[in-house]
Amino acid sequence: MPSSIHLSIVDYSILFLYVAFVIGIGFALKRYMKTSADFFMSGRSIPAWVTGLAFLSANLGALELVGMAASGAKYGIATAHFYWVGAIPAMIFLAVFMMPFYYGSKARSVPEYLKLRFDERIRCFNSLSFAVMTVFASGISMNALAKLLHQLLGWNYDASLWICSIIVLAYVLKGGLTSAIYTEVLQFFMIVLGFAPVVYLGLKDVGGWKSLTQTLSEVATHPAKLELTTKTFAPDAWTSAWTPLLGGASHNPMGVDIFAMVFGLGFVLSFGYWCTNFLVVQRAMAAKNMTAARRTPLIAAVPKMFFPILVILPGMIAAGLAYKGQDGYRLPPSRVTSAAYEEAIPAVQRAAAQQLDDATATQNVSKALRMKVSPEKIGAIVKDVRSKTISEEDLKTKLQAAVSETDYDGVILSLVQKYCPSGLLGLALTALLASFMSGMAGNVTAFNTVWTYDLYQAYLAPNKSDAHYMGMGRIITVIGILLSIACAYFASHYNNAMDIIQLVFGFVNAPLFATFVLGMFWKRTTAHGAFFGLLGGTASSALFHATTLAAGNAPGIKGGYLAVLWVLPSEMAQNFWLASFAFAVCFTLTLCITLVTKRTKSDSELQGLVYSLTPKLKDEESAWFTRPAFLGILLLICCVVLNFLFW
Amino acid sequence: MNLDIRLPIGAMFSLIGAILAISGFLTNSNTEMYRPSLGINVNLWWGLVLFLFGAVMLAFALRAKRIAAKDLANTPKPSHTSVR
């Protein structure tokens, strides 16, 4: 494989130290795991700063890390909207308004809250979809990890997958949720301390922030030079967060309008994720008391606000470096897989034998590789093959070099490779590995809790002893890991099927927040209303997807397979509008059905579950400046200031 | 009371920091190796930063442990009274 990394003994010792410590933490925690509550909920005993950092880390999976850098290169500073618009407000809302119900109701999971508030049907729907989703999420992430280790370090795919999974299994099995939370905190520091020097070196290399913004303004006016897009934009498109957005969808590289951004991402998707996804909420629920639980998202919000420096800035630096062509740096090309080589090499040989002209040869090779290639380079390769002066290894290297398509997900790693000498390299790679593994641990711990409490205890084996559920928790942890491995193999073989599955989960998640917001803040909301409203919302998002299409896409998996009623400027816009539409449908349906159905739960049953029926929390005992509401407002102000700074 | 997480964090980062700093110190004359990092011996400097971070974490963890031990010693154990 071209451009593989060679690790030295220093790199390996850092890697092994990390692995030894996570497993060690698992074993050290073993003696605290006495009841199922210890195993699934950490016995509600963890201090706020620990749950806060875990809350942040659980969301910051490796795929997010890689994807945000990719977006940083593709869209510039506007990517920060995923943090400043799409996360901070929702995290504050969760802390101030929703955490009292989750923590105070003594529900052990988000689906269980739904059961207490509504009925079994909606719990069943939510827990089933969540359980399947977490398994797929961890499978997808483990597949990405094993693929990365294979491509980068030349490790065996199967061995990487199994070994990493077994490490995760070892520490989750021993320490349960506490293990997962602790390793997430470890991962947080690994990511920050592992990537900070890379960002620093990159920024220094590109000539500092001023020089970077200058280069990026040239990128904005000539994005075709980096093969980013064929359109051109105003000079500030990569360096301003709001001005390009206010100009409309055609004035920013994301192709998103302001409504889709603020309502679709900032309200529906963001609140839907941060306030209802058990994966993150579980961290806050493990806090030692109500105050700590409410502080969890607030503590997480502080680093979250500044994370763009660590995850988005590298992408922007890469775009700047590539535009300048500094030291021959280019954005990493898409990787040619061994299967693609097997098709492409005969195509080159045929082109050489049949004396095809460069254009036809390029077309054939491009088709075999399923990637865009540079005609000049293909012409040169064909010439080499005709004169028989090239070995098969060389041919592969040259084919890879001829690929003119960018693999944006490789951006962050290309910077790590560019700047890290052996030693620092081990640290950065360990950080990446850590975030993949803790992503799996996070998903598996959320999965085993939901399975044991919301599916197994609720429907399959109620009224068993605590030790029984604890045993079940351990068994399902093993099964969860095995299922994740199966999903990883599935993902590596059926990429398209995986896209469809993720799409379906998008449909389920989009309307969910409407159900929660009505349930929590309107005591009248009935179980019928919530259940059928959610089903209707899910169906409507599928319908929306089936009848809309992003510009440039062919009808099919990307949407529009029933009819194309609306063409949106980009996939991102399609996604944001889909969420807005599904939310509106779910909200309206729930409202209407509620009005025509009878209430099933009395006021007293809903105490602690609905805003108006819950006694106001008394946090007078703590100083006013430590109260969640005050901290929330402070954070919100900081967030607004950041937005203005990069307006 | 659970395991104090600052303990493993502190131990791990001071170890990693020490490894990095030592390897940086040993390779200090190798200009070729540090060409990618713009001529800066990042292993040495960043190793020292990590070591310091780890040491601070460890210090906090050990201080908390000492305070907890002191509290335990100061509070009379209920078992003593019940035995007599």
XYZ file of C-alpha atoms in Angstrom, chain A residues 96-429:
334
model
C -31.791 23.557 32.627
C -35.147 22.135 31.595
C -34.976 18.423 30.817
C -32.482 16.910 33.201
C -34.786 17.396 36.214
C -37.286 15.009 34.599
C -34.771 12.426 33.489
C -32.895 12.400 36.762
C -35.766 13.216 39.082
C -38.213 10.665 37.687
C -35.861 7.815 38.629
C -36.239 6.465 35.137
C -33.175 4.382 34.341
C -33.174 5.152 30.639
C -34.765 7.447 28.096
C -37.186 4.755 26.858
C -38.196 4.124 30.461
C -39.015 7.812 30.844
C -41.263 7.481 27.795
C -43.008 4.555 29.439
C -43.590 6.495 32.657
C -44.836 9.524 30.747
C -46.890 7.720 28.071
C -47.161 3.942 27.790
C -45.446 0.723 26.773
C -45.950 1.102 23.018
C -43.791 4.156 22.628
C -41.166 2.713 24.942
C -41.024 -0.450 22.877
C -40.706 1.527 19.630
C -38.021 3.807 21.016
C -35.976 1.130 22.774
C -36.033 -1.261 19.820
C -34.964 1.372 17.312
C -32.339 2.684 19.726
C -30.912 -0.767 20.458
C -30.547 -1.634 16.794
C -29.128 1.793 16.041
C -26.391 1.592 18.684
C -25.260 -1.809 17.439
C -25.038 -0.521 13.890
C -23.290 2.653 14.998
C -20.628 0.716 16.835
C -20.279 -1.716 13.925
C -19.794 1.115 11.447
C -17.196 2.728 13.645
C -15.293 -0.509 14.222
C -15.278 -1.214 10.497
C -13.797 2.229 9.911
C -11.177 1.581 12.574
C -10.122 -1.800 11.208
C -10.025 -0.406 7.674
C -7.882 2.476 8.839
C -5.421 0.221 10.666
C -5.253 -1.986 7.607
C -4.642 0.830 5.150
C -2.368 2.894 7.341
C -0.312 0.383 9.265
C -0.810 -2.673 7.103
C -2.378 -4.626 9.965
C -4.719 -7.466 9.175
C -8.344 -6.301 8.984
C -9.838 -9.242 10.884
C -7.189 -9.212 13.575
C -7.559 -5.442 14.114
C -11.326 -5.721 14.356
C -11.315 -8.628 16.800
C -8.484 -7.413 18.998
C -9.934 -3.922 19.402
C -13.360 -5.380 20.136
C -11.969 -7.784 22.703
C -10.166 -4.938 24.488
C -13.448 -3.006 24.651
C -15.261 -6.131 25.797
C -12.721 -6.745 28.550
C -13.101 -3.382 30.209
C -16.852 -2.951 29.719
C -17.490 -6.422 31.092
C -15.460 -5.658 34.190
C -16.435 -2.085 34.939
C -19.755 -1.564 33.151
C -20.853 1.992 32.491
C -18.212 3.390 34.837
C -15.498 1.818 32.677
C -17.010 3.358 29.578
C -17.295 6.770 31.226
C -13.749 6.676 32.576
C -12.248 5.692 29.258
C -14.270 8.435 27.609
C -12.643 10.948 29.916
C -9.278 9.438 29.079
C -10.170 9.721 25.409
C -11.096 13.375 25.832
C -7.635 14.190 27.116
C -6.006 11.963 24.502
C -7.811 13.789 21.703
C -7.032 17.243 23.057
C -3.411 16.495 23.878
C -2.853 14.326 20.811
C -4.170 16.735 18.205
C -3.250 20.117 19.675
C 0.393 19.940 18.517
C -0.703 18.924 15.016
C -3.021 21.926 14.798
C -0.312 24.196 16.149
C 2.274 22.970 13.643
C -0.227 23.188 10.782
C -1.216 26.723 11.647
C 2.415 27.758 11.998
C 3.276 26.122 8.697
C 0.474 27.826 6.795
C 1.682 31.188 8.102
C -0.684 31.886 10.974
C -4.376 32.698 11.110
C -4.152 35.899 9.016
C -2.353 34.155 6.218
C -4.769 31.232 6.404
C -7.851 33.432 6.026
C -6.193 35.169 3.106
C -5.535 31.867 1.353
C -9.030 30.641 2.135
C -10.532 33.729 0.546
C -8.733 32.702 -2.631
C -10.038 29.172 -2.167
C -13.549 30.622 -1.979
C -13.183 32.413 -5.280
C -11.452 29.460 -7.006
C -12.755 26.322 -5.295
C -12.384 24.352 -8.531
C -8.619 24.428 -8.091
C -9.027 22.067 -5.145
C -11.785 20.147 -6.938
C -14.085 21.265 -4.108
C -16.960 22.372 -6.287
C -17.461 23.916 -9.708
C -19.238 26.949 -8.267
C -17.491 30.089 -7.095
C -18.273 32.123 -3.999
C -17.626 35.476 -2.397
C -14.172 35.714 -0.776
C -15.575 35.340 2.744
C -17.427 32.059 2.049
C -14.826 29.939 3.880
C -13.956 32.396 6.614
C -17.323 33.803 7.760
C -19.931 31.809 9.595
C -23.062 33.843 8.910
C -22.613 36.288 6.028
C -22.534 33.572 3.340
C -25.512 31.892 4.968
C -27.597 35.046 4.965
C -26.946 35.406 1.249
C -29.016 32.261 0.594
C -28.262 28.668 -0.302
C -26.359 29.514 -3.477
C -23.922 31.798 -1.645
C -22.365 29.237 0.691
C -20.568 25.990 -0.050
C -22.949 24.024 2.193
C -25.876 24.964 -0.031
C -28.032 25.622 3.007
C -30.439 28.467 3.662
C -30.778 30.225 6.982
C -34.092 28.608 7.938
C -32.783 25.085 7.389
C -29.695 25.926 9.400
C -31.374 27.566 12.364
C -34.603 25.581 12.580
C -33.565 22.291 10.945
C -30.128 21.888 12.475
C -30.217 24.297 15.401
C -33.585 23.266 16.713
C -34.938 19.972 15.399
C -31.829 17.883 14.795
C -29.771 19.317 17.596
C -32.406 19.169 20.325
C -33.519 15.797 19.025
C -30.015 14.429 19.410
C -28.724 16.059 22.591
C -31.935 15.920 24.602
C -33.310 12.500 23.670
C -30.385 10.300 22.664
C -29.777 7.893 25.507
C -26.135 7.498 24.541
C -25.358 11.013 25.789
C -28.173 11.391 28.331
C -27.001 8.197 30.076
C -23.771 9.974 31.037
C -25.662 12.754 32.778
C -27.934 10.229 34.472
C -24.902 8.545 36.030
C -24.015 11.719 37.950
C -24.006 11.535 41.731
C -26.894 13.926 42.398
C -29.371 16.218 40.671
C -27.014 19.200 40.729
C -24.221 17.149 39.177
C -26.611 15.721 36.595
C -27.723 19.190 35.544
C -24.169 20.473 35.458
C -23.028 17.595 33.219
C -24.156 19.092 29.890
C -23.064 22.561 31.013
C -19.564 21.367 31.798
C -19.495 19.555 28.461
C -20.583 22.743 26.683
C -17.427 24.634 27.625
C -14.924 22.469 25.727
C -17.538 21.808 23.058
C -17.600 25.508 22.253
C -13.876 25.536 21.575
C -13.594 22.165 19.884
C -13.812 23.677 16.399
C -10.190 24.756 16.931
C -9.218 21.131 17.279
C -11.475 19.452 14.738
C -12.496 22.039 12.118
C -9.394 24.202 11.926
C -7.234 21.265 10.690
C -9.548 20.897 7.713
C -9.259 24.583 6.922
C -5.477 24.399 7.292
C -5.382 21.453 4.904
C -7.419 23.368 2.332
C -5.067 26.345 2.689
C -1.923 24.219 2.375
C -3.278 22.361 -0.623
C -4.289 25.584 -2.344
C -0.817 27.000 -1.924
C 0.662 23.648 -2.903
C 3.126 24.108 -0.051
C 5.804 21.368 -0.050
C 3.771 19.566 -2.689
C 0.939 18.972 -0.197
C -2.351 17.916 -1.728
C -5.625 16.900 -0.170
C -5.487 13.129 0.223
C -6.800 11.305 -2.844
C -9.446 8.603 -2.538
C -7.808 5.305 -1.797
C -7.813 2.606 -4.438
C -8.925 -0.677 -2.896
C -7.331 -3.967 -3.858
C -10.585 -4.981 -5.560
C -10.454 -1.826 -7.676
C -6.836 -2.540 -8.655
C -7.892 -5.926 -9.935
C -10.286 -4.252 -12.335
C -8.133 -1.259 -13.181
C -4.893 -3.061 -14.047
C -6.459 -5.163 -16.836
C -8.131 -1.988 -18.094
C -4.718 -0.327 -18.363
C -3.233 -3.412 -20.022
C -6.075 -3.552 -22.520
C -5.634 0.142 -23.267
C -1.926 -0.484 -23.889
C -2.541 -3.540 -26.075
C -5.304 -1.961 -28.157
C -3.390 1.308 -28.584
C -6.343 3.327 -27.263
C -6.005 7.095 -27.156
C -5.579 8.792 -23.781
C -9.169 9.980 -23.500
C -10.682 6.518 -24.013
C -8.073 4.898 -21.771
C -8.811 7.423 -19.051
C -12.509 6.761 -19.387
C -12.022 2.992 -19.089
C -9.674 3.190 -16.137
C -11.884 5.691 -14.385
C -14.825 3.341 -14.837
C -12.828 0.410 -13.467
C -11.707 2.395 -10.436
C -15.061 4.152 -10.033
C -13.107 7.355 -9.446
C -12.057 10.398 -11.395
C -8.492 10.186 -12.699
C -6.081 12.599 -14.306
C -5.878 11.968 -18.110
C -2.191 13.001 -18.363
C -1.115 10.593 -15.667
C -3.149 7.736 -17.125
C -1.610 8.471 -20.522
C 1.862 8.201 -18.990
C 0.978 4.933 -17.235
C -0.367 3.413 -20.447
C 2.837 4.389 -22.208
C 4.903 2.738 -19.453
C 2.873 -0.449 -19.665
C 3.231 -0.538 -23.458
C 7.009 -0.291 -23.175
C 6.853 -2.898 -20.369
C 9.140 -0.867 -18.110
C 6.904 -0.935 -15.052
C 6.459 -3.440 -12.249
C 3.052 -4.241 -10.828
C 3.872 -2.476 -7.541
C 4.905 0.666 -9.415
C 1.777 0.462 -11.499
C -0.364 0.419 -8.385
C 1.472 3.375 -6.872
C 1.104 5.350 -10.101
C -2.585 4.491 -10.414
C -3.131 5.745 -6.880
C -1.286 8.942 -7.719
C -3.443 9.429 -10.829
C -6.639 9.553 -8.783
C -7.896 13.130 -8.839
C -10.771 12.622 -6.452
C -10.332 13.801 -2.869
C -10.945 11.641 0.151
C -11.929 14.403 2.556
C -12.177 11.978 5.454
C -8.449 11.432 5.129
C -7.654 15.109 5.752
C -6.897 14.886 9.456
C -4.676 11.846 9.016
C -2.797 13.455 6.163
C -1.864 16.292 8.532
C -0.843 13.858 11.251
C 1.387 12.089 8.729
C 2.784 15.368 7.467
C 3.785 16.897 10.790
C 4.293 14.138 13.334
C 7.729 12.648 13.828
C 7.794 9.174 15.290
C 6.756 9.572 18.931
C 4.156 12.276 18.472
C 2.783 10.085 15.705
C 2.143 7.315 18.204
C 0.308 9.779 20.450
C -1.929 11.087 17.673
C -2.733 7.610 16.371
